[in-house]
DNA sequence: CGTGAGCACT
């Protein structure tokens, strides 16, 4: 290690080289706050080594103050410089003090190997070093990060014996630990026993209820708590997002801005809000959030850029997404991934591939999600050879072991690309149990290609497996028989399912009009204008049929209804209701954007084409897997989805 | 030397 001048360190670590660090640190010496501040600013081991070198030049290693040695150990360990941390920890004349143990345990808890913290904790107990409140705090945090509930309970027991459970930090760490594992009642119990509660305790408790899925309880506690801060709000908003309650998340955000001006929204909140807009396809609100971020001059990190790109892509504005992507210069793997996935779902497979190889050539390693995005892009653009090449080389080129979702994508690629037999072979030989998604995409390919023989073979295969205990197979099987019109078999499967809970995701479509998101369920009864909307829809469908653009197609209906009832069920699919509202409330010629939670059915797809031609409207439908842009009677998916 | 939050996905 060679010494580095103070000035170059300050240039390295601060944006302003003539900043306060140089003068203040030389005046106050090493134990002054600026040095520990500086250590925290280091984000790589090599930066840390430079600061370290600078310290050694000014004082021999053995005389480094203990607290500084602790900071260094902690920083080295947490940045992955385990070897350096270990040298500072045990190659000194004096035995490591409790402070150094704690630094070591804390440092490891932040790495990808937090179990090392627990190993050290165990070791110190074995050689008779008495842990203190700091030790317990770090050890418990390590248990959450390590994902070991058992070890956490064990540490909790030790903390109780030694009386440290009543320490503020240890107590908070424990509440957070139980909340992390969704054990809201355990977290509540600890919370109730705490002598003092602060914003950390409350926030962790709320997080526990959110994780456990009890949003109502989380909301109650949130209302009760004294002074929620930005992190508390982030937990609540993220809670709504994680339970797919996107409109509630946006409502909560508006409430924060309007009723609580003292709390300033932070990065996590903006990311969640943009994500909610993305899921809803709420372009106006997404734009508004974007404008708000710019208005308050919020520093846009790569996370914010990623969320913006994702939002614009999922709201149908791939052009805006690209613009942001091109202008941003410190892209990380997430930024690239959201752009690649966005291009893929818009059917711009070639461009997704181009970006993907550009990323690779920059020496950045794509991860599993990036590969999923690019494979998905290939499958939606029919780039079978390119997709196969990427899938076949995932492990040896990028070290990513394909998971079930990669297989799903690959099978989708093969079956759409005209090789359903090959896809079925992959399904039979893949190293995991195929899930519903995979069967569904195989079968839909058989249906599109009219390959009844293979379809029947697959259904038989599933029937064989469904006789086992997998109840998910039954629902799928019954739907499959229904889609082939084999109602006697449907009845048989349904009978064997009696008494079981069937989880049926209802179709749901969203349309945003003047910044208000309208949600429709299939055969919706709840929208205040539902009567008018249905009348409008009837009129639209009559006009389409009259002009020869649309014939009701009832194959997507999975229930055994008589024919007229089927026509009705298809007619009231949520996306048709949404498009009717769009036609009623927006000006002629403006595009209509709809977001749907399931895949669009053939009947709706045909109807949308008709509407785009007859009413001269561009209609953009985002379904579960991609974008469909309908224009003059055609769709960008080329009838392939 | 401390405790709480977020994104990309078949």
XYZ file of C-alpha atoms (C1' of nucleotides) in Angstrom:
651
model
C 0.000 0.000 0.000
C 1.375 3.385 -0.877
C 0.357 6.569 0.837
C -2.107 8.840 -0.840
C -2.347 12.527 -0.270
C -5.214 13.880 1.760
C -6.239 15.960 -1.166
C -6.622 13.001 -3.513
C -8.708 11.205 -0.910
C -10.994 14.150 -0.687
C -11.214 14.307 -4.466
C -11.987 10.631 -4.522
C -14.762 10.769 -2.002
C -16.343 14.162 -2.154
C -17.907 15.965 -5.025
C -16.369 19.186 -3.771
C -12.589 18.723 -3.414
C -12.158 21.862 -1.389
C -14.746 20.573 1.073
C -14.575 20.690 4.812
C -12.930 17.329 5.325
C -9.273 18.298 4.762
C -9.127 21.147 7.147
C -11.392 19.849 9.858
C -9.787 16.425 10.049
C -6.262 17.716 10.281
C -7.323 20.030 13.029
C -9.291 17.560 15.073
C -7.312 14.345 14.611
C -8.436 10.811 13.807
C -11.147 10.146 16.303
C -13.107 13.135 15.068
C -16.394 12.491 13.252
C -15.118 13.377 9.755
C -12.989 10.214 9.544
C -15.808 7.848 10.443
C -17.994 9.836 8.088
C -15.381 9.354 5.403
C -15.236 5.615 6.075
C -18.978 5.369 5.631
C -18.693 7.134 2.282
C -16.389 4.447 0.916
C -18.249 2.113 -1.395
C -15.390 -0.146 -2.493
C -12.563 -1.899 -0.733
C -9.981 -0.002 -2.782
C -11.342 3.370 -1.655
C -11.225 2.096 1.870
C -7.637 0.938 1.423
C -6.661 4.448 0.405
C -8.191 5.982 3.489
C -6.597 3.247 5.560
C -3.179 3.937 4.005
C -3.552 7.572 4.841
C -4.277 6.706 8.477
C -1.273 4.389 8.734
C 1.090 7.026 7.393
C 0.037 9.300 10.163
C 0.147 6.745 12.951
C 1.504 3.179 13.257
C -1.184 0.467 13.082
C -0.784 -0.634 16.691
C -1.604 2.807 17.957
C -4.781 3.221 15.925
C -7.478 4.171 18.381
C -9.748 1.225 19.099
C -12.876 2.947 17.842
C -11.220 3.715 14.528
C -9.990 0.149 14.223
C -13.580 -0.936 14.823
C -14.888 1.359 12.080
C -12.293 0.051 9.680
C -13.094 -3.585 10.494
C -16.772 -2.965 10.038
C -16.285 -1.162 6.727
C -13.881 -3.758 5.353
C -16.128 -6.644 6.345
C -19.299 -5.071 4.969
C -17.657 -4.213 1.644
C -16.361 -7.723 1.169
C -12.779 -7.084 2.264
C -12.987 -9.888 4.777
C -9.260 -10.574 4.760
C -8.403 -6.989 5.706
C -11.028 -7.006 8.430
C -9.596 -10.207 9.846
C -6.057 -8.759 9.920
C -7.243 -5.740 11.874
C -9.287 -7.990 14.101
C -6.824 -10.578 15.347
C -3.243 -9.798 14.327
C -2.610 -7.363 17.118
C -0.715 -7.703 20.393
C -3.814 -7.056 22.486
C -6.852 -9.337 22.472
C -9.789 -8.001 20.489
C -12.027 -5.894 22.683
C -15.810 -6.266 22.676
C -15.925 -3.266 20.362
C -13.882 -5.119 17.754
C -16.032 -8.225 18.063
C -19.084 -6.093 17.522
C -17.579 -4.370 14.495
C -16.735 -7.712 12.980
C -20.227 -9.094 13.618
C -21.849 -5.954 12.274
C -19.646 -5.941 9.193
C -20.478 -9.530 8.300
C -24.209 -8.980 8.835
C -24.173 -6.567 5.889
C -22.527 -9.003 3.478
C -23.954 -11.817 1.422
C -22.727 -14.212 4.102
C -24.452 -13.013 7.287
C -24.176 -16.472 8.774
C -20.539 -15.527 9.467
C -21.864 -13.043 12.034
C -23.561 -15.826 13.885
C -20.470 -17.985 13.698
C -18.473 -15.179 15.324
C -21.190 -14.615 17.893
C -21.045 -18.272 18.786
C -17.262 -18.177 18.926
C -17.178 -15.245 21.310
C -19.630 -16.973 23.619
C -17.455 -20.100 23.537
C -14.281 -18.318 24.569
C -16.124 -16.498 27.284
C -16.445 -12.960 25.956
C -19.624 -11.395 27.314
C -21.818 -9.889 24.598
C -23.264 -6.448 25.147
C -26.322 -4.644 23.783
C -24.520 -3.812 20.535
C -23.600 -7.455 20.004
C -27.221 -8.523 20.372
C -28.457 -5.824 18.024
C -26.048 -6.932 15.284
C -26.588 -10.630 15.886
C -30.370 -10.291 15.602
C -30.054 -8.188 12.456
C -27.805 -10.896 11.023
C -30.512 -13.488 11.705
C -33.025 -11.513 9.637
C -30.559 -11.048 6.805
C -29.477 -14.678 7.007
C -33.110 -15.703 6.951
C -32.779 -18.003 9.926
C -35.787 -17.828 12.218
C -34.424 -20.517 14.536
C -31.139 -18.698 15.215
C -33.071 -15.511 15.866
C -35.258 -17.171 18.459
C -32.116 -18.523 20.041
C -30.461 -15.093 20.200
C -33.725 -13.704 21.556
C -33.593 -16.237 24.378
C -30.031 -15.253 25.262
C -30.953 -11.585 25.161
C -33.838 -12.228 27.512
C -31.591 -14.080 29.964
C -29.085 -11.275 29.984
C -31.757 -8.606 30.295
C -30.868 -6.840 27.045
C -34.355 -7.299 25.593
C -35.296 -4.109 27.412
C -32.625 -2.151 25.608
C -34.191 0.145 23.031
C -32.043 -1.004 20.117
C -32.168 -4.692 20.941
C -35.936 -4.501 21.372
C -36.356 -2.723 18.045
C -34.109 -5.195 16.299
C -36.234 -8.018 17.715
C -39.524 -6.456 16.633
C -37.995 -5.996 13.217
C -36.810 -9.595 13.223
C -40.248 -11.045 13.996
C -41.835 -8.685 11.490
C -39.358 -9.761 8.849
C -40.639 -13.306 9.264
C -44.278 -12.088 9.175
C -44.766 -13.087 12.810
C -46.937 -10.099 13.613
C -48.286 -11.476 16.890
C -44.778 -12.165 18.209
C -43.712 -8.698 17.108
C -46.796 -7.221 18.795
C -46.033 -9.082 22.022
C -42.503 -7.729 22.142
C -43.734 -4.277 21.203
C -46.247 -4.326 24.070
C -43.539 -5.314 26.535
C -41.128 -2.575 25.487
C -40.534 0.082 28.117
C -40.141 2.738 25.426
C -41.323 2.821 21.850
C -39.892 5.015 19.139
C -40.512 5.490 15.433
C -38.355 2.437 14.694
C -40.476 0.171 16.893
C -43.721 1.410 15.337
C -42.431 1.177 11.798
C -41.150 -2.353 12.317
C -44.443 -3.425 13.864
C -46.406 -2.050 10.893
C -44.037 -3.860 8.587
C -44.870 -7.080 10.447
C -48.587 -6.718 9.783
C -47.912 -5.785 6.175
C -45.768 -8.887 5.680
C -48.406 -11.044 7.294
C -50.947 -9.651 4.818
C -53.054 -7.917 7.472
C -53.214 -4.491 5.873
C -56.230 -3.487 7.943
C -54.280 -3.950 11.182
C -51.258 -2.197 9.680
C -53.450 0.768 8.777
C -54.964 0.926 12.278
C -51.537 0.985 13.910
C -50.355 3.566 11.427
C -53.282 5.809 12.397
C -52.536 5.322 16.086
C -48.826 5.982 16.011
C -47.539 9.363 17.163
C -45.123 10.738 14.544
C -44.716 8.649 11.426
C -41.732 9.667 9.335
C -40.861 9.125 5.704
C -39.765 5.522 6.272
C -43.062 4.706 7.983
C -44.929 6.113 5.000
C -42.690 4.131 2.693
C -43.553 0.940 4.580
C -47.269 1.619 4.282
C -47.157 2.567 0.604
C -44.894 -0.382 -0.218
C -47.321 -2.565 1.704
C -50.172 -1.582 -0.593
C -48.011 -2.160 -3.646
C -46.867 -5.583 -2.470
C -50.493 -6.635 -2.028
C -51.467 -5.330 -5.467
C -53.511 -2.483 -4.024
C -52.054 0.085 -6.359
C -54.862 2.637 -6.218
C -54.682 2.592 -2.430
C -50.935 3.179 -2.662
C -51.508 6.259 -4.821
C -54.267 7.502 -2.508
C -51.887 7.133 0.407
C -49.210 9.089 -1.438
C -51.619 11.920 -2.206
C -52.665 11.936 1.431
C -49.001 12.273 2.412
C -48.485 15.264 0.117
C -51.710 17.028 0.991
C -52.116 16.364 4.710
C -48.577 15.877 5.961
C -46.326 18.502 4.432
C -43.763 18.047 7.197
C -42.835 14.568 5.975
C -40.772 14.764 2.814
C -41.190 11.824 0.443
C -38.006 9.848 -0.053
C -36.575 7.683 -2.801
C -38.349 4.514 -1.685
C -41.714 6.278 -1.744
C -41.179 7.601 -5.262
C -40.074 4.195 -6.474
C -43.205 2.594 -4.992
C -45.489 5.257 -6.410
C -44.011 4.914 -9.889
C -44.317 1.157 -9.598
C -47.995 1.513 -8.647
C -48.578 3.722 -11.704
C -46.769 1.147 -13.848
C -48.969 -1.682 -12.601
C -52.129 0.341 -13.143
C -50.966 1.642 -16.500
C -51.818 5.076 -15.106
C -49.821 7.262 -17.475
C -51.214 10.621 -16.327
C -50.476 9.918 -12.695
C -47.064 8.537 -13.570
C -46.290 11.690 -15.511
C -47.535 13.738 -12.626
C -45.270 11.883 -10.189
C -42.369 12.411 -12.606
C -43.126 16.120 -12.809
C -43.380 16.310 -9.027
C -39.957 14.696 -8.590
C -38.497 17.265 -10.979
C -40.384 20.126 -9.364
C -38.954 19.558 -5.902
C -35.501 19.009 -7.462
C -35.271 15.552 -5.996
C -31.938 14.001 -6.907
C -32.736 11.215 -9.356
C -30.760 8.115 -8.483
C -30.459 5.111 -10.761
C -33.328 3.536 -8.811
C -35.576 6.440 -9.726
C -34.463 6.263 -13.354
C -35.189 2.540 -13.383
C -38.654 3.110 -11.939
C -39.351 5.893 -14.468
C -38.278 3.741 -17.408
C -40.393 0.884 -16.132
C -43.379 3.165 -15.589
C -43.269 4.717 -19.067
C -42.711 1.335 -20.714
C -45.620 -0.262 -18.867
C -47.865 2.715 -19.511
C -47.356 2.263 -23.236
C -44.842 5.038 -23.798
C -41.783 3.107 -24.869
C -40.578 6.274 -26.635
C -40.445 8.235 -23.363
C -38.794 5.282 -21.638
C -36.079 5.185 -24.296
C -35.526 8.912 -24.067
C -34.900 8.686 -20.339
C -32.690 5.647 -20.756
C -30.521 7.361 -23.382
C -30.088 10.510 -21.342
C -29.045 8.740 -18.168
C -25.359 7.980 -17.954
C -24.729 5.944 -14.828
C -26.885 2.976 -15.750
C -26.707 -0.080 -13.566
C -27.949 -3.600 -14.234
C -31.473 -2.707 -13.101
C -31.723 0.250 -15.466
C -30.643 -1.927 -18.398
C -32.987 -4.697 -17.350
C -36.069 -2.514 -17.157
C -35.314 -1.036 -20.597
C -34.704 -4.466 -22.156
C -37.863 -5.918 -20.620
C -39.849 -2.883 -21.728
C -38.706 -3.242 -25.340
C -39.498 -6.945 -25.200
C -43.065 -6.504 -24.053
C -43.645 -3.937 -26.781
C -42.569 -6.452 -29.394
C -39.286 -4.680 -30.155
C -37.273 -7.867 -29.851
C -34.445 -6.856 -32.188
C -33.785 -3.725 -30.212
C -33.954 -5.600 -26.925
C -31.331 -7.988 -28.269
C -29.156 -5.120 -29.479
C -29.242 -3.502 -26.032
C -28.599 -6.840 -24.391
C -25.413 -7.414 -26.387
C -24.367 -3.826 -25.819
C -24.703 -4.477 -22.088
C -22.660 -7.651 -22.371
C -19.954 -5.887 -24.367
C -19.640 -3.320 -21.577
C -18.565 -6.155 -19.324
C -21.686 -6.004 -17.162
C -22.984 -9.434 -16.239
C -26.672 -9.887 -16.964
C -28.563 -11.520 -14.113
C -31.527 -13.883 -14.156
C -34.060 -11.095 -14.582
C -32.172 -9.486 -17.480
C -32.086 -12.826 -19.253
C -35.767 -13.314 -18.615
C -36.445 -9.936 -20.197
C -34.430 -10.649 -23.312
C -35.873 -14.161 -23.702
C -39.333 -12.717 -23.384
C -38.434 -10.171 -26.061
C -37.286 -12.950 -28.393
C -40.452 -14.921 -27.850
C -42.739 -11.970 -28.596
C -40.861 -11.183 -31.792
C -40.433 -14.728 -33.044
C -36.632 -14.638 -32.708
C -36.385 -18.361 -32.068
C -32.724 -18.964 -32.969
C -31.463 -15.965 -30.990
C -33.550 -16.964 -27.977
C -32.351 -20.579 -28.116
C -28.764 -19.411 -28.277
C -29.192 -17.274 -25.174
C -31.060 -19.952 -23.241
C -28.531 -22.655 -24.103
C -25.608 -20.510 -22.976
C -27.034 -18.990 -19.802
C -24.915 -21.069 -17.473
C -21.594 -21.074 -19.236
C -21.596 -17.488 -20.495
C -23.178 -15.675 -17.560
C -23.285 -18.213 -14.752
C -27.064 -18.043 -14.403
C -28.814 -21.349 -13.742
C -32.191 -21.281 -15.530
C -35.122 -21.215 -13.121
C -38.682 -22.239 -13.871
C -39.497 -18.804 -15.270
C -36.648 -19.089 -17.790
C -37.969 -22.464 -18.846
C -41.412 -20.886 -19.090
C -40.077 -18.247 -21.443
C -38.088 -20.746 -23.469
C -41.062 -23.070 -23.874
C -43.159 -20.077 -24.863
C -40.550 -19.156 -27.462
C -40.457 -22.659 -28.938
C -44.182 -23.256 -28.938
C -45.070 -19.910 -30.466
C -42.171 -20.183 -32.877
C -43.783 -23.216 -34.419
C -42.054 -26.069 -32.594
C -44.606 -27.164 -29.979
C -43.347 -30.758 -30.102
C -39.861 -29.635 -29.181
C -41.348 -27.479 -26.429
C -43.232 -30.467 -25.022
C -39.969 -32.441 -24.996
C -38.330 -29.657 -22.975
C -41.240 -29.737 -20.526
C -40.851 -33.464 -20.059
C -37.098 -33.298 -19.511
C -36.687 -30.079 -17.539
C -35.318 -30.454 -14.015
C -38.360 -29.028 -12.210
C -42.085 -29.697 -12.027
C -43.802 -27.661 -14.762
C -46.233 -25.081 -13.403
C -49.593 -23.905 -14.677
C -48.031 -21.079 -16.677
C -45.992 -23.536 -18.703
C -48.901 -25.846 -19.493
C -51.060 -22.909 -20.410
C -48.557 -21.545 -22.898
C -48.014 -24.943 -24.498
C -51.731 -25.438 -24.889
C -52.407 -21.990 -26.191
C -49.781 -22.619 -28.867
C -51.519 -25.874 -29.781
C -54.786 -24.020 -30.033
C -53.345 -21.238 -32.180
C -51.634 -23.731 -34.493
C -54.666 -26.002 -34.455
C -52.558 -28.896 -33.235
C -55.370 -30.861 -31.596
C -53.418 -34.093 -31.411
C -50.553 -32.692 -29.356
C -53.039 -30.700 -27.277
C -54.895 -33.860 -26.338
C -51.609 -35.568 -25.514
C -50.682 -32.734 -23.176
C -54.087 -32.743 -21.520
C -53.770 -36.477 -20.906
C -50.351 -35.903 -19.433
C -51.743 -33.278 -17.055
C -54.706 -35.480 -16.162
C -52.282 -38.183 -15.148
C -50.404 -35.794 -12.898
C -53.521 -34.150 -11.498
C -54.698 -37.452 -10.070
C -51.992 -36.829 -7.492
C -52.483 -34.316 -4.724
C -51.789 -31.137 -6.708
C -55.075 -29.274 -6.555
C -53.809 -26.574 -8.921
C -53.797 -29.203 -11.655
C -57.513 -29.776 -11.250
C -58.484 -26.185 -11.916
C -56.261 -26.092 -14.962
C -57.532 -29.399 -16.237
C -61.160 -28.392 -15.874
C -60.480 -25.175 -17.783
C -58.677 -27.099 -20.492
C -61.518 -29.542 -21.020
C -63.899 -26.595 -21.049
C -61.898 -24.831 -23.735
C -62.116 -27.964 -25.862
C -65.830 -28.317 -25.243
C -65.512 -31.631 -23.389
C -68.122 -30.766 -20.805
C -68.595 -34.300 -19.487
C -64.931 -34.370 -18.474
C -65.246 -30.918 -16.939
C -68.079 -32.172 -14.746
C -65.976 -35.114 -13.656
C -63.020 -32.969 -12.671
C -65.268 -30.421 -10.950
C -66.824 -33.197 -8.938
C -63.453 -34.405 -7.720
C -62.716 -30.817 -6.676
C -65.861 -30.389 -4.608
C -65.236 -29.000 -1.183
C -61.945 -27.473 -2.232
C -61.422 -23.777 -2.488
C -60.969 -22.702 -6.086
C -58.842 -19.652 -6.499
C -60.095 -17.892 -9.535
C -58.513 -14.633 -10.560
C -61.273 -12.503 -12.073
C -60.437 -10.494 -15.160
C -59.817 -6.870 -14.320
C -59.106 -3.932 -16.623
C -58.101 -0.390 -15.836
C -58.520 2.747 -17.876
C -57.338 6.158 -16.821
C -59.523 9.104 -17.743
C -58.465 12.615 -16.750
C -56.126 11.232 -14.113
C -58.767 8.989 -12.527
C -58.250 5.258 -12.783
C -61.438 3.290 -13.456
C -61.250 -0.394 -12.610
C -63.604 -2.930 -14.162
C -64.139 -6.544 -13.221
C -65.538 -8.999 -15.720
C -69.341 -8.470 -15.813
C -68.813 -5.501 -13.503
C -71.752 -4.245 -11.469
C -69.997 -1.692 -9.311
C -69.034 1.153 -11.602
C -71.402 4.113 -11.049
C -71.983 4.473 -14.799
C -72.316 0.764 -15.459
C -75.770 1.022 -17.027
C -74.703 3.634 -19.567
C -71.468 1.775 -20.248
C -73.309 -1.440 -21.025
C -75.689 0.373 -23.332
C -72.762 1.966 -25.124
C -71.006 -1.380 -25.363
C -74.097 -3.034 -26.845
C -74.284 -0.277 -29.399
C -70.584 -0.614 -30.254
C -70.752 -4.374 -30.674
C -73.901 -4.113 -32.806
C -72.221 -1.581 -35.040
C -69.095 -3.739 -35.377
C -71.150 -6.817 -36.226
C -73.285 -4.803 -38.618
C -70.262 -3.580 -40.511
C -68.775 -7.050 -40.590
C -65.833 -6.412 -38.306
C -66.785 -8.707 -35.483
C -68.420 -12.063 -34.863
C -68.779 -13.135 -31.245
C -66.322 -15.926 -30.515
C -67.197 -17.918 -27.456
C -64.373 -20.431 -27.232
C -62.701 -18.482 -24.428
C -65.669 -19.030 -22.108
C -64.747 -21.716 -19.679
C -68.140 -22.455 -18.212
C -70.761 -24.704 -19.672
C -73.351 -22.081 -20.477
C -75.963 -22.126 -23.169
C -74.876 -20.201 -26.239
C -76.645 -16.869 -25.560
C -75.304 -16.732 -22.044
C -71.818 -17.303 -23.380
C -72.152 -14.416 -25.791
C -73.152 -12.253 -22.856
C -70.222 -13.370 -20.694
C -67.765 -12.576 -23.466
C -69.469 -9.288 -24.214
C -68.955 -8.179 -20.634
C -65.264 -8.920 -20.433
C -63.656 -6.132 -18.477
C -61.588 -4.761 -21.356
C -64.715 -4.271 -23.462
C -66.373 -2.338 -20.654
C -63.234 -0.210 -20.361
C -63.093 0.524 -24.076
C -66.783 1.516 -24.034
C -66.106 4.003 -21.252
C -63.117 5.277 -23.222
C -65.263 5.844 -26.300
C -67.901 7.605 -24.211
C -65.648 9.988 -22.323
C -62.673 10.873 -24.497
C -62.542 13.024 -27.571
C -62.687 11.506 -31.006
C -59.311 10.537 -32.354
C -57.512 10.328 -28.981
C -55.862 7.004 -28.205
C -57.434 4.714 -25.610
C -55.137 2.919 -23.168
C -56.227 -0.124 -21.221
C -54.372 -2.294 -18.747
C -55.527 -5.814 -18.083
C -54.439 -8.329 -15.432
C -54.933 -11.452 -17.555
C -54.157 -12.196 -21.161
C -56.575 -10.673 -23.608
C -58.951 -13.268 -25.086
C -59.446 -13.859 -28.811
C -62.896 -12.333 -28.764
C -61.772 -9.099 -27.172
C -58.755 -8.969 -29.469
C -61.060 -9.145 -32.496
C -63.404 -6.547 -31.023
C -60.508 -4.141 -30.365
C -59.366 -4.458 -33.954
C -62.877 -3.637 -35.070
C -63.131 -0.617 -32.806
C -59.778 0.733 -33.998
C -61.033 0.590 -37.593
C -64.656 1.662 -37.224
C -64.140 4.389 -34.616
C -60.738 5.495 -35.970
C -59.044 5.157 -32.621
C -55.666 3.845 -31.633
C -56.183 1.376 -28.790
C -53.309 0.248 -26.618
C -53.998 -2.776 -24.448
C -51.388 -3.986 -22.026
C -52.186 -7.510 -20.982
C -50.377 -9.862 -18.659
C -47.636 -10.612 -21.102
C -47.260 -7.785 -23.614
C -48.583 -4.705 -25.375
C -51.131 -4.776 -28.162
C -51.442 -1.608 -30.205
C -54.540 -1.681 -32.396
C -54.588 0.642 -35.374
C -56.829 0.583 -38.470
C -58.020 -2.936 -37.775
C -54.578 -4.435 -37.081
C -52.554 -5.237 -34.023
C -48.792 -4.988 -33.432
C -48.747 -8.497 -31.951
C -49.602 -9.838 -35.428
C -52.281 -12.004 -33.805
C -49.683 -13.814 -31.812
C -49.815 -13.648 -28.016
C -20.132 0.443 16.686
C -27.023 0.713 16.754
C -32.640 -0.480 15.168
C -37.129 0.795 10.071
C -38.198 1.317 3.589
C -38.123 0.440 -2.363
C -37.405 -1.347 -8.266
C -36.593 -5.101 -12.910
C -40.247 -11.100 -13.760
C -42.739 -16.592 -17.378
